[in-house]
XYZ file of N, CA and C in Angstrom:
447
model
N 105.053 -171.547 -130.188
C 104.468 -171.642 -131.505
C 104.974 -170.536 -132.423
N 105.006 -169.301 -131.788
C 105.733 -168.392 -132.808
C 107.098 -168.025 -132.447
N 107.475 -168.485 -131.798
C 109.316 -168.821 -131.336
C 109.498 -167.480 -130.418
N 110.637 -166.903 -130.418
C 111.241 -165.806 -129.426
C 111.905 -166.311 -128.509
N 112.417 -165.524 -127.762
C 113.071 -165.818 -126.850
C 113.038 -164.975 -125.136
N 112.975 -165.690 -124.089
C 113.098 -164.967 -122.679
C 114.222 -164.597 -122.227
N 113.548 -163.628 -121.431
C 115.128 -163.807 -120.035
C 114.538 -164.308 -119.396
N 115.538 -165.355 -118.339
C 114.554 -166.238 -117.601
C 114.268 -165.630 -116.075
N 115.531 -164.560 -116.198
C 115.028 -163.993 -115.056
C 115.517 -162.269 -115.627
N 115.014 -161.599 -114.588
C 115.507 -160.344 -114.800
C 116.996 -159.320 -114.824
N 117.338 -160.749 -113.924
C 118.989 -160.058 -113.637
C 119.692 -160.361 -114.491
N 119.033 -160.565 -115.726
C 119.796 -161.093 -117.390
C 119.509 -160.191 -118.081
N 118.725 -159.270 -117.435
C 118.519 -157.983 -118.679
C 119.460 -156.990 -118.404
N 120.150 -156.851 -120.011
C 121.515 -156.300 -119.918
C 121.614 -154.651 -119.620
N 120.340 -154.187 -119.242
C 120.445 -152.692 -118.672
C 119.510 -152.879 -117.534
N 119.893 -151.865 -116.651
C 119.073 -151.115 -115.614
C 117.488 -151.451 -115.557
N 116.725 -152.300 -114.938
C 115.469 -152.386 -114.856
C 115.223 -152.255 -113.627
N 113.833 -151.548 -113.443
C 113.269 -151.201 -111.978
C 112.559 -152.881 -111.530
N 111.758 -152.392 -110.006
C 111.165 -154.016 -109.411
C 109.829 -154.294 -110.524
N 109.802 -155.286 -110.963
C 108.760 -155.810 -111.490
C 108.022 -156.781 -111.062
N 107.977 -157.459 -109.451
C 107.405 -157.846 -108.971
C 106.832 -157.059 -107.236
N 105.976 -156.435 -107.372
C 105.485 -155.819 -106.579
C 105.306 -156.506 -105.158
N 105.334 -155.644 -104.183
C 105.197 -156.005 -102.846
C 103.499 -156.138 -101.827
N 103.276 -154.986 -103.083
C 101.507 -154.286 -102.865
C 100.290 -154.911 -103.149
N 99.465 -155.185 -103.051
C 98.057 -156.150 -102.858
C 98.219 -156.297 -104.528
N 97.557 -157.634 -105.015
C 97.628 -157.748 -106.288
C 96.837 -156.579 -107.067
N 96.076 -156.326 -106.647
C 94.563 -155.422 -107.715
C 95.520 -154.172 -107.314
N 96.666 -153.479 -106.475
C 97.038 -152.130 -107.222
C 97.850 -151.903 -108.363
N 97.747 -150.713 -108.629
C 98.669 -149.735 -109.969
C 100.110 -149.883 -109.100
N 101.270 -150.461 -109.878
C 102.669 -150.759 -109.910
C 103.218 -149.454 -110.436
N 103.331 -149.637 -111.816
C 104.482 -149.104 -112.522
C 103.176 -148.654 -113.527
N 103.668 -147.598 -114.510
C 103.001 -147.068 -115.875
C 103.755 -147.696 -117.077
N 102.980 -148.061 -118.016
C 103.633 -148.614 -119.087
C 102.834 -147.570 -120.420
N 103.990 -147.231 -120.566
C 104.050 -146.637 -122.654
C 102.871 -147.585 -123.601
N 101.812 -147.022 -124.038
C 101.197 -147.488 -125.441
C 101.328 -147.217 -126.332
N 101.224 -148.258 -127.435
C 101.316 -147.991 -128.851
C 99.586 -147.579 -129.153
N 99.562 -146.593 -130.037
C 98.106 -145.707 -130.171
C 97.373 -146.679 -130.811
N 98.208 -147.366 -132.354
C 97.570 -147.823 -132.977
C 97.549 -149.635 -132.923
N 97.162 -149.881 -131.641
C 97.106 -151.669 -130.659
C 95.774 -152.086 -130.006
N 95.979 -152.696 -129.610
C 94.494 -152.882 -128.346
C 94.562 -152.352 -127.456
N 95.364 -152.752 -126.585
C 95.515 -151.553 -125.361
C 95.477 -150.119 -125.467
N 96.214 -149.548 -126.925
C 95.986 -148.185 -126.899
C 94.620 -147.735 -127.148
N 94.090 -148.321 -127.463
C 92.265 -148.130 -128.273
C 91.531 -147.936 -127.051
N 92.235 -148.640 -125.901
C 91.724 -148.730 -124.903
C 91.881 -147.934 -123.991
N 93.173 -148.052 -123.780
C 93.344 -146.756 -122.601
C 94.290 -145.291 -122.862
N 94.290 -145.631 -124.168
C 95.024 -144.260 -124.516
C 96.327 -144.450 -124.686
N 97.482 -143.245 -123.810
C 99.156 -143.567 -124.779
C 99.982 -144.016 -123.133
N 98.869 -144.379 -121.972
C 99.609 -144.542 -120.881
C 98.980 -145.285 -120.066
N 99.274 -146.362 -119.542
C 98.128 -146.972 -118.557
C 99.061 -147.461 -116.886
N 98.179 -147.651 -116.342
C 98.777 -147.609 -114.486
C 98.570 -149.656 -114.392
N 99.366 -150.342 -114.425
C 99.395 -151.812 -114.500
C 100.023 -152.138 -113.107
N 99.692 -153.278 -112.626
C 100.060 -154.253 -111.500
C 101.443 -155.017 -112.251
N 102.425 -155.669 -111.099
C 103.478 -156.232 -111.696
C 103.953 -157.253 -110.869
N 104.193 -158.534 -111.393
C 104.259 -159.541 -110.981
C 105.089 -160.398 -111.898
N 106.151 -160.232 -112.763
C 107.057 -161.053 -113.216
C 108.329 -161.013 -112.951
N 109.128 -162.037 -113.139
C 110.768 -161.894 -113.218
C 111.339 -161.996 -114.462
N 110.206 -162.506 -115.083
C 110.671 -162.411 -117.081
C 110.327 -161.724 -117.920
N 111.246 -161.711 -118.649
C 111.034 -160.937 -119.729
C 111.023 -161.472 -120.979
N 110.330 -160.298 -122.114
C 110.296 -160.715 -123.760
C 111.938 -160.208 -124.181
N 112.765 -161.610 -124.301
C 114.456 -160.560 -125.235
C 113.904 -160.821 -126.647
N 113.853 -161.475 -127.376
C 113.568 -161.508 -128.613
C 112.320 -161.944 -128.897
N 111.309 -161.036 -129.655
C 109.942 -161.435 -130.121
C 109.910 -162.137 -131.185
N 108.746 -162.943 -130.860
C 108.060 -163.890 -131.382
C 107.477 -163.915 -133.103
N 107.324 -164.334 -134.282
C 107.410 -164.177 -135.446
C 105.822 -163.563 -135.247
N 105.597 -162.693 -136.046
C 104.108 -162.211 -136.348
C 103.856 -160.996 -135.215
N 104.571 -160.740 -134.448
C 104.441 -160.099 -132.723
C 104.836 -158.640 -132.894
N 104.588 -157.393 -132.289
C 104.647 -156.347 -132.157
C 104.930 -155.920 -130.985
N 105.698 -155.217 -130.438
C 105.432 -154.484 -129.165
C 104.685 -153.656 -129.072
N 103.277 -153.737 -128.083
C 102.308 -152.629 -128.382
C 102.717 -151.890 -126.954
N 103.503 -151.891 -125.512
C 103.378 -151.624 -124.721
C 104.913 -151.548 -123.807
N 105.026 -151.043 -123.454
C 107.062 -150.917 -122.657
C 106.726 -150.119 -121.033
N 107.143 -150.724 -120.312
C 107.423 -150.086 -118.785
C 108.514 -148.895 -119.149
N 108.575 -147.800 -118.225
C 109.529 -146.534 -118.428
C 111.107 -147.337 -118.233
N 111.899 -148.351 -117.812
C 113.266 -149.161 -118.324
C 113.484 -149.720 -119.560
N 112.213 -149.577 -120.340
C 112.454 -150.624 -121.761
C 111.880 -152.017 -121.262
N 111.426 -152.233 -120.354
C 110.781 -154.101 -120.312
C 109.815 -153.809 -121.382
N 109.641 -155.098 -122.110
C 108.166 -155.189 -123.162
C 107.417 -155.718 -122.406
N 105.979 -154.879 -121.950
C 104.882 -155.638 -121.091
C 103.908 -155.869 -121.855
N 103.711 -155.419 -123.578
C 102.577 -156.031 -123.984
C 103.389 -156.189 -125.508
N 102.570 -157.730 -125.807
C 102.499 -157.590 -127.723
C 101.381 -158.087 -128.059
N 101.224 -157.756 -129.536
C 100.387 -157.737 -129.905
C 100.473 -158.279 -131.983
N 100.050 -158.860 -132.420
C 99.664 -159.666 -133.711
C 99.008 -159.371 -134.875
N 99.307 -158.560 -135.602
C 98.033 -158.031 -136.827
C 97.595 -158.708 -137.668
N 98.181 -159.791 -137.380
C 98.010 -161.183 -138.936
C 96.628 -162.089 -138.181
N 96.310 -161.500 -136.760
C 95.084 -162.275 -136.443
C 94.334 -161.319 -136.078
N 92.867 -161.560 -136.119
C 92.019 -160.289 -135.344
C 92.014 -159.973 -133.741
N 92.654 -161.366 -132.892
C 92.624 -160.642 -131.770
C 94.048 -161.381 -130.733
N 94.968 -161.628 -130.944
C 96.094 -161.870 -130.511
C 96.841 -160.980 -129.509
N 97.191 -161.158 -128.074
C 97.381 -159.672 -127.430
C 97.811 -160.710 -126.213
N 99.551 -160.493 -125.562
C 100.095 -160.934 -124.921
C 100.231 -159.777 -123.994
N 100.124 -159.997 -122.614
C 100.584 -159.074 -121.753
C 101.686 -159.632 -120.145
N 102.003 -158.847 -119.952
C 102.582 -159.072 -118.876
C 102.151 -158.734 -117.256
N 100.929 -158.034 -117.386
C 100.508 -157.482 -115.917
C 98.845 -158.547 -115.690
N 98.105 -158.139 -114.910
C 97.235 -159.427 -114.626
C 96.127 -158.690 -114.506
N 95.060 -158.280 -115.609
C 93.870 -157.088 -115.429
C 93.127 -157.668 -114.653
N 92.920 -159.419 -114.509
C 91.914 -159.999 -113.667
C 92.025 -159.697 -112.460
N 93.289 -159.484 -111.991
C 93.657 -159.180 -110.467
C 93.135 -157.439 -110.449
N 93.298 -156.576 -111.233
C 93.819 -155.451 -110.736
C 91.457 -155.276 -110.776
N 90.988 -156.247 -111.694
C 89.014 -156.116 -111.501
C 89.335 -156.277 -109.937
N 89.802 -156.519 -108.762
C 89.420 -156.512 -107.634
C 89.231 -154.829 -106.943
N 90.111 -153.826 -107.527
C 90.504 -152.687 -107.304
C 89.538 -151.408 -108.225
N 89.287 -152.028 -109.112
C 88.594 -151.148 -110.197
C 88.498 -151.990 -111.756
N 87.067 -151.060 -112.275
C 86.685 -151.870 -113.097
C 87.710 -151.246 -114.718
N 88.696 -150.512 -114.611
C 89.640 -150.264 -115.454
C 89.895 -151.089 -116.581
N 90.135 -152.536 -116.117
C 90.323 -153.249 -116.817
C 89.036 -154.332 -117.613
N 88.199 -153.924 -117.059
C 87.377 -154.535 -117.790
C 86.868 -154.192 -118.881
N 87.241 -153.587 -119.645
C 87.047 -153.152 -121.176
C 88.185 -154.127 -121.682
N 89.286 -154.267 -121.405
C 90.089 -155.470 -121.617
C 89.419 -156.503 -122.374
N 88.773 -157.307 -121.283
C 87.819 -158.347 -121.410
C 86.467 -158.006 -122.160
N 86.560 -157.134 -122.385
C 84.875 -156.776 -123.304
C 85.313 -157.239 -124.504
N 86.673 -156.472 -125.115
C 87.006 -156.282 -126.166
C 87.447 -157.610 -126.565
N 87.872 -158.704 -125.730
C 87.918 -160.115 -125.929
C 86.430 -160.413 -126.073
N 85.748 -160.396 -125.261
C 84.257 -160.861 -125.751
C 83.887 -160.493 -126.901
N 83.872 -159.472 -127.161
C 82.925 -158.802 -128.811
C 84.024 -159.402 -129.837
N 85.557 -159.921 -129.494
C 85.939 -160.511 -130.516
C 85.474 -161.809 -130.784
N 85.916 -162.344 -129.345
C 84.619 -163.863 -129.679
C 83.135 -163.416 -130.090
N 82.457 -162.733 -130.201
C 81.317 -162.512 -130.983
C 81.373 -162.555 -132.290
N 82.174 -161.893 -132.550
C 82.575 -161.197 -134.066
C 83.103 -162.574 -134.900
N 83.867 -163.124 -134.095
C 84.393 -164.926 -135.087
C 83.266 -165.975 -134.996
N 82.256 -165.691 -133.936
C 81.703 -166.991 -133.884
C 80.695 -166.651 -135.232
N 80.325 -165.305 -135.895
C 79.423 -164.501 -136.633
C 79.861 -164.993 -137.941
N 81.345 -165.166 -137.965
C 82.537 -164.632 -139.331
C 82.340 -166.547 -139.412
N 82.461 -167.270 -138.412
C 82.744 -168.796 -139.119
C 81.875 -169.706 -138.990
N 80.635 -168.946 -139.090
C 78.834 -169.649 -139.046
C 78.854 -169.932 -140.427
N 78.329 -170.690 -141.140
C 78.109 -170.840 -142.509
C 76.992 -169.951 -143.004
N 76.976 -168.962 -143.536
C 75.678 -168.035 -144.469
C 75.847 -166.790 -143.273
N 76.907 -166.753 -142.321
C 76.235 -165.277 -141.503
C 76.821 -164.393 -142.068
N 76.124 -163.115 -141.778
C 75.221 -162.222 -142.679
C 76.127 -160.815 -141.571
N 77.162 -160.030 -142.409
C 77.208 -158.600 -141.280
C 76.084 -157.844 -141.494
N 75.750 -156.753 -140.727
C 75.122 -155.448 -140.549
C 74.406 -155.174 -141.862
N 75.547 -155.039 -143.043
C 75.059 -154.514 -144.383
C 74.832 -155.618 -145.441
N 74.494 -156.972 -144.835
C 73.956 -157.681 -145.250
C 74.984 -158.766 -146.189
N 76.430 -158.282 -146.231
C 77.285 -159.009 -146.886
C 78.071 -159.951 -145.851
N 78.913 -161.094 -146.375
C 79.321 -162.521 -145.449
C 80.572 -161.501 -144.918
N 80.387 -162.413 -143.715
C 81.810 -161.627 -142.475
C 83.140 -162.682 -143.614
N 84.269 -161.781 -143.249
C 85.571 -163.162 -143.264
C 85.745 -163.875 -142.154
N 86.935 -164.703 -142.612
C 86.678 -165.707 -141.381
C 88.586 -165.452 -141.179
N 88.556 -164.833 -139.476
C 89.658 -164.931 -139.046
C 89.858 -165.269 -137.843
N 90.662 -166.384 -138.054
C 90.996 -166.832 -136.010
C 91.573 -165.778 -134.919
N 91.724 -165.938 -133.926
C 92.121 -164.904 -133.377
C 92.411 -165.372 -131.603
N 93.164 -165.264 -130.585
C 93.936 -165.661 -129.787
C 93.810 -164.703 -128.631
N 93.710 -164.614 -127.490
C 93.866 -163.984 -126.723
C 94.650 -164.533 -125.096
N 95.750 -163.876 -124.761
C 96.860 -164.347 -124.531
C 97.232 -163.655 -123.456
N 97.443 -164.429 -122.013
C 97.549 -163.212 -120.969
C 99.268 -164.629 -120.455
N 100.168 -163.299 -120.833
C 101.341 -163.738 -119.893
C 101.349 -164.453 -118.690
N 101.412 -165.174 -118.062
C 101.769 -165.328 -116.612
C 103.085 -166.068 -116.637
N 103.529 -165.068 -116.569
C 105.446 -165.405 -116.422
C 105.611 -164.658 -115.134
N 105.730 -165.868 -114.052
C 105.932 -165.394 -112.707
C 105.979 -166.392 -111.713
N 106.403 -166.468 -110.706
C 107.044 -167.982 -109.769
C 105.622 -168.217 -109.321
């Protein structure tokens, strides 16, 4: 829908990348991936987070509207992210797996919930924010990669 382009596998990425499909129980910490401060993930876990890894693909060219909010230490893009919607956020690692190990990732999923709160509030007819004035009304997407055999 917003176009881009893959590698379909990894051995097409034209530099040096480490394993991105792990050997280790799904719910552990893989690899560390780089945050962008001002994203979702960074709001969340700060400028560094410990992710599980399970793909052979990659993002080569992003998608129209898309950001890189997130990069493994080779340059892979493991997260993007959308400012033209309120909650749009593609990733590449699997937080549902890594809730078996620790609840780390479950602020993840909060922050998807309180967005579905926040739209179902914004596209009620007459609802009312906090200070008593109408919410806007913005759609919003939440988007978990699974690019993996």
């Amino acid at each position: 829908a917003l176009g881009g382009t893959l590698y379909q596998d990894m051995s097409e990425v034209p530099f040096p990348v480490m394993l991105h499909s792990q050997i280790a129980p799904r719910g552990d910490r893989f690899h560390a991936v780089a945050l962008t401060e001002d994203s979702i993930p960074g709001s969340l876990f700060g400028h560094q987070l410990w992710v599980n890894s399970f793909h052979h693909q990659s993002i080569k060219e992003l998608g129209k509207g898309l950001r890189v909010v997130a990069v493994a230490s080779d340059g892979i893009v493991e997260a993007v992210q959308s400012d033209e919607k309120s909650f749009v956020l593609g990733i590449q690692w699997h937080p549902e797996m890594m809730l078996v190990a620790s609840h780390e990732m479950l602020s993840l999923f909060c922050k998807f919930i309180d967005s579905c709160k926040c739209y179902r509030l914004r596209a009620e007819p007459g609802a009312l924010n906090e200070k008593g004035g109408s919410f806007y009304y913005a759609p919003f997407a939440f988007l978990i990669f699974v690019i993996s055999d």
